[in-house]
Short mmCIF file of C-alpha atoms in Angstrom, two decimals:
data_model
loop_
_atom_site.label_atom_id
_atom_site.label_comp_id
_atom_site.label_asym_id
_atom_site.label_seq_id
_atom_site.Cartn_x
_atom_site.Cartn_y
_atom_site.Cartn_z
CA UNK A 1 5.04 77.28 13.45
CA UNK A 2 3.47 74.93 15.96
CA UNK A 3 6.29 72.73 16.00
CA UNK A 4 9.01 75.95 16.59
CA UNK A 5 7.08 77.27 19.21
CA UNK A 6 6.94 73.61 21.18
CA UNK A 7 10.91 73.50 20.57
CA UNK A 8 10.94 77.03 21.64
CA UNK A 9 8.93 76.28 25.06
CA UNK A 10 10.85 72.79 25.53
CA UNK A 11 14.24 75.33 25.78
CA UNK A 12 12.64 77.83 28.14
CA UNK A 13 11.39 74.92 30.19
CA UNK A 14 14.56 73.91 30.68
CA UNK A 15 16.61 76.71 31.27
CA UNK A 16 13.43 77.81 33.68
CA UNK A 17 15.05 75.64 36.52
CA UNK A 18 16.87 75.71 39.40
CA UNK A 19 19.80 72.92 39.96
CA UNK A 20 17.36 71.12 42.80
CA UNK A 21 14.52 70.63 40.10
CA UNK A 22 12.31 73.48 41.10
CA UNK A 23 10.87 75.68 38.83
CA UNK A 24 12.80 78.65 38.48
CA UNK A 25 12.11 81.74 36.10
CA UNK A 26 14.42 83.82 34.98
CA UNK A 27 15.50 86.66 37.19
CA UNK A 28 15.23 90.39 36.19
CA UNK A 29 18.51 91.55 37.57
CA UNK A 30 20.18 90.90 34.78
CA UNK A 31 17.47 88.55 33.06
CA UNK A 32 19.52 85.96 30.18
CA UNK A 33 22.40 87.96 28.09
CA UNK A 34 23.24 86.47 25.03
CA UNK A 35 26.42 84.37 25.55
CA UNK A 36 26.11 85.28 29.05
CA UNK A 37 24.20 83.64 32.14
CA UNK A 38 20.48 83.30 33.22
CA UNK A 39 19.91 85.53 36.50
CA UNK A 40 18.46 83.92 39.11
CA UNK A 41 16.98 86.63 41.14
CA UNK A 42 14.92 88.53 41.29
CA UNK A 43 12.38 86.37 40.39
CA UNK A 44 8.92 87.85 39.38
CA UNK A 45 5.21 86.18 39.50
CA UNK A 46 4.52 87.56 35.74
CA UNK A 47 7.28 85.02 34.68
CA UNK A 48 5.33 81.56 36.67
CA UNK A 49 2.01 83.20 35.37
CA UNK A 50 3.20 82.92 31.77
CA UNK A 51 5.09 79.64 32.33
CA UNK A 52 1.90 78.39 33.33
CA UNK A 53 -0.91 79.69 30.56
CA UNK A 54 1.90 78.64 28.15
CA UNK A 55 2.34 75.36 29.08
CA UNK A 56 -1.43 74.66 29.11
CA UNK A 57 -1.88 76.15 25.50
CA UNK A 58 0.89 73.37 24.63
CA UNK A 59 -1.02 70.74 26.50
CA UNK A 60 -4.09 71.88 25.02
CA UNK A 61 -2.19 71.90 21.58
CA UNK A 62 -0.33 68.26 21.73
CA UNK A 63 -2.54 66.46 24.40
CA UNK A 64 1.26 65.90 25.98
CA UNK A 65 0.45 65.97 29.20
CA UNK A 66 4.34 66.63 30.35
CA UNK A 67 3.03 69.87 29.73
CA UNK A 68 0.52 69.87 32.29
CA UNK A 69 2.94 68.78 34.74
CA UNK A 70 4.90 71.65 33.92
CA UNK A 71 2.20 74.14 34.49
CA UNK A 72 1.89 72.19 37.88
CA UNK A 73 5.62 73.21 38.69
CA UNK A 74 5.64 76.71 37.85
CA UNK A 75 2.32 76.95 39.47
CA UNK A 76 4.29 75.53 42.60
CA UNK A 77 6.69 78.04 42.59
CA UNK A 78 3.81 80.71 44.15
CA UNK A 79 2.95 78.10 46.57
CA UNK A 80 7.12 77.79 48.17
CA UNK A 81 8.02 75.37 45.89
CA UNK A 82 11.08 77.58 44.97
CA UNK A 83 14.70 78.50 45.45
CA UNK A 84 14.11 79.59 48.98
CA UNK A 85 10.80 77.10 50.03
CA UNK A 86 8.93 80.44 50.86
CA UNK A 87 5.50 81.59 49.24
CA UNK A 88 4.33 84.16 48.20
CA UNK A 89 1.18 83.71 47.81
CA UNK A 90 -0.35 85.35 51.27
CA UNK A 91 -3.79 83.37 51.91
CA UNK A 92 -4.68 85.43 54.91
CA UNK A 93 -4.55 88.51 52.48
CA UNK A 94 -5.10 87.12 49.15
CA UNK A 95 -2.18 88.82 47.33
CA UNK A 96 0.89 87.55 46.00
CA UNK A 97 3.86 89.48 47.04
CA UNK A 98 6.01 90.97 44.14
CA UNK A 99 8.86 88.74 44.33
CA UNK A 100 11.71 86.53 45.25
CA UNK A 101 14.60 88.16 45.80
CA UNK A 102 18.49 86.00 46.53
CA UNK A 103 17.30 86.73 50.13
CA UNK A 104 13.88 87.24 50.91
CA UNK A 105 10.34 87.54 49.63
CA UNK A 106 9.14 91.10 48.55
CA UNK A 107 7.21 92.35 51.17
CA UNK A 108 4.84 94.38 48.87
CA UNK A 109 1.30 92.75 47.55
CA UNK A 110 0.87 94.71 44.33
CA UNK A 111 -1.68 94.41 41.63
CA UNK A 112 0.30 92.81 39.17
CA UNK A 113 1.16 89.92 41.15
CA UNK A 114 -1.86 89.43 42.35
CA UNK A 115 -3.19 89.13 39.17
CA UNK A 116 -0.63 86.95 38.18
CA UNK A 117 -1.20 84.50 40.76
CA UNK A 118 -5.30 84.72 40.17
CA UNK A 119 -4.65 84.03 36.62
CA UNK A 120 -2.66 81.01 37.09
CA UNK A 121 -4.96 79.86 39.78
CA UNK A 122 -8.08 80.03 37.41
CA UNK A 123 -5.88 78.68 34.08
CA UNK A 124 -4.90 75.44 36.41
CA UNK A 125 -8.86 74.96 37.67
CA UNK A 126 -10.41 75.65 34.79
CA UNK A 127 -7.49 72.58 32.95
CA UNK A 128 -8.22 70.43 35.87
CA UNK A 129 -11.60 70.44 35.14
CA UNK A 130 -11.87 70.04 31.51
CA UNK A 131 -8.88 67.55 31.72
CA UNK A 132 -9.68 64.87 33.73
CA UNK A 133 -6.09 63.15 33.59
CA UNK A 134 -4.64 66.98 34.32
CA UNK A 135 -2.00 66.48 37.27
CA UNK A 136 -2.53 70.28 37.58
CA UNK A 137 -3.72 70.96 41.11
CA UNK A 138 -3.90 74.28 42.55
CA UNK A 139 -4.34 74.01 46.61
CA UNK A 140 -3.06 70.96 46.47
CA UNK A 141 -0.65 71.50 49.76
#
């Protein structure tokens, strides 16, 4: 089961990115139709936030530490590393807008995202400090 859920990961990994490299989840206006393509926008925190606590479980699983380096990239992707090089993470607020659209970054600051981008924040720290090779670095720019 270990072993299909690494596989499993490995796919979503790489369908997770954009043609540049960046981390890029899959969007929910349309999301990933079977036979179809992935959607690109709109793009939601939840999806990074995930990305992120489940490439640390597979870190924490193989000692792999590709997988950190994943987590770093997704984690990234609240920061601006992204399709459009905007964040949204707000540090004079401390909320995470609710999303990336084709055009634009959501203007609202909800409770989900926020959480979403907390969560991943304190997954990365608390790696970084339990693994002292971890290339996961949260306020690293």
């Amino acid at each position: 089961m270990r072993d299909l859920g690494l596989r499993t990961l490995e796919w979503l990994i790489a369908v997770q990115h954009s043609d540049s490299g960046t981390f890029r989840p899959v969007g929910c206006n349309g999301f990933y139709p079977r036979g179809g393509n992935c959607a690109a926008f709109d793009q939601q925190p939840i999806e990074a936030q995930a990305t992120v606590s489940a490439c640390i479980a597979a870190f924490h699983a193989t000692q792999d530490a590709a997988w950190l380096a994943h987590a770093g990239e997704a984690f990234d992707w609240f920061l601006g590393r992204n399709d459009l090089g905007l964040a949204l993470y707000d540090s004079t607020t401390g909320g995470c807008r609710d999303g990336l659209h084709a055009d634009r970054v959501s203007e609202n600051q909800g409770a989900e995202s926020t959480l979403a981008f907390l969560t991943a924040l304190a997954r990365c720290r608390r790696c970084r400090t339990s693994s002292p090779r971890s290339p996961v670095s949260p306020g690293r720019r």
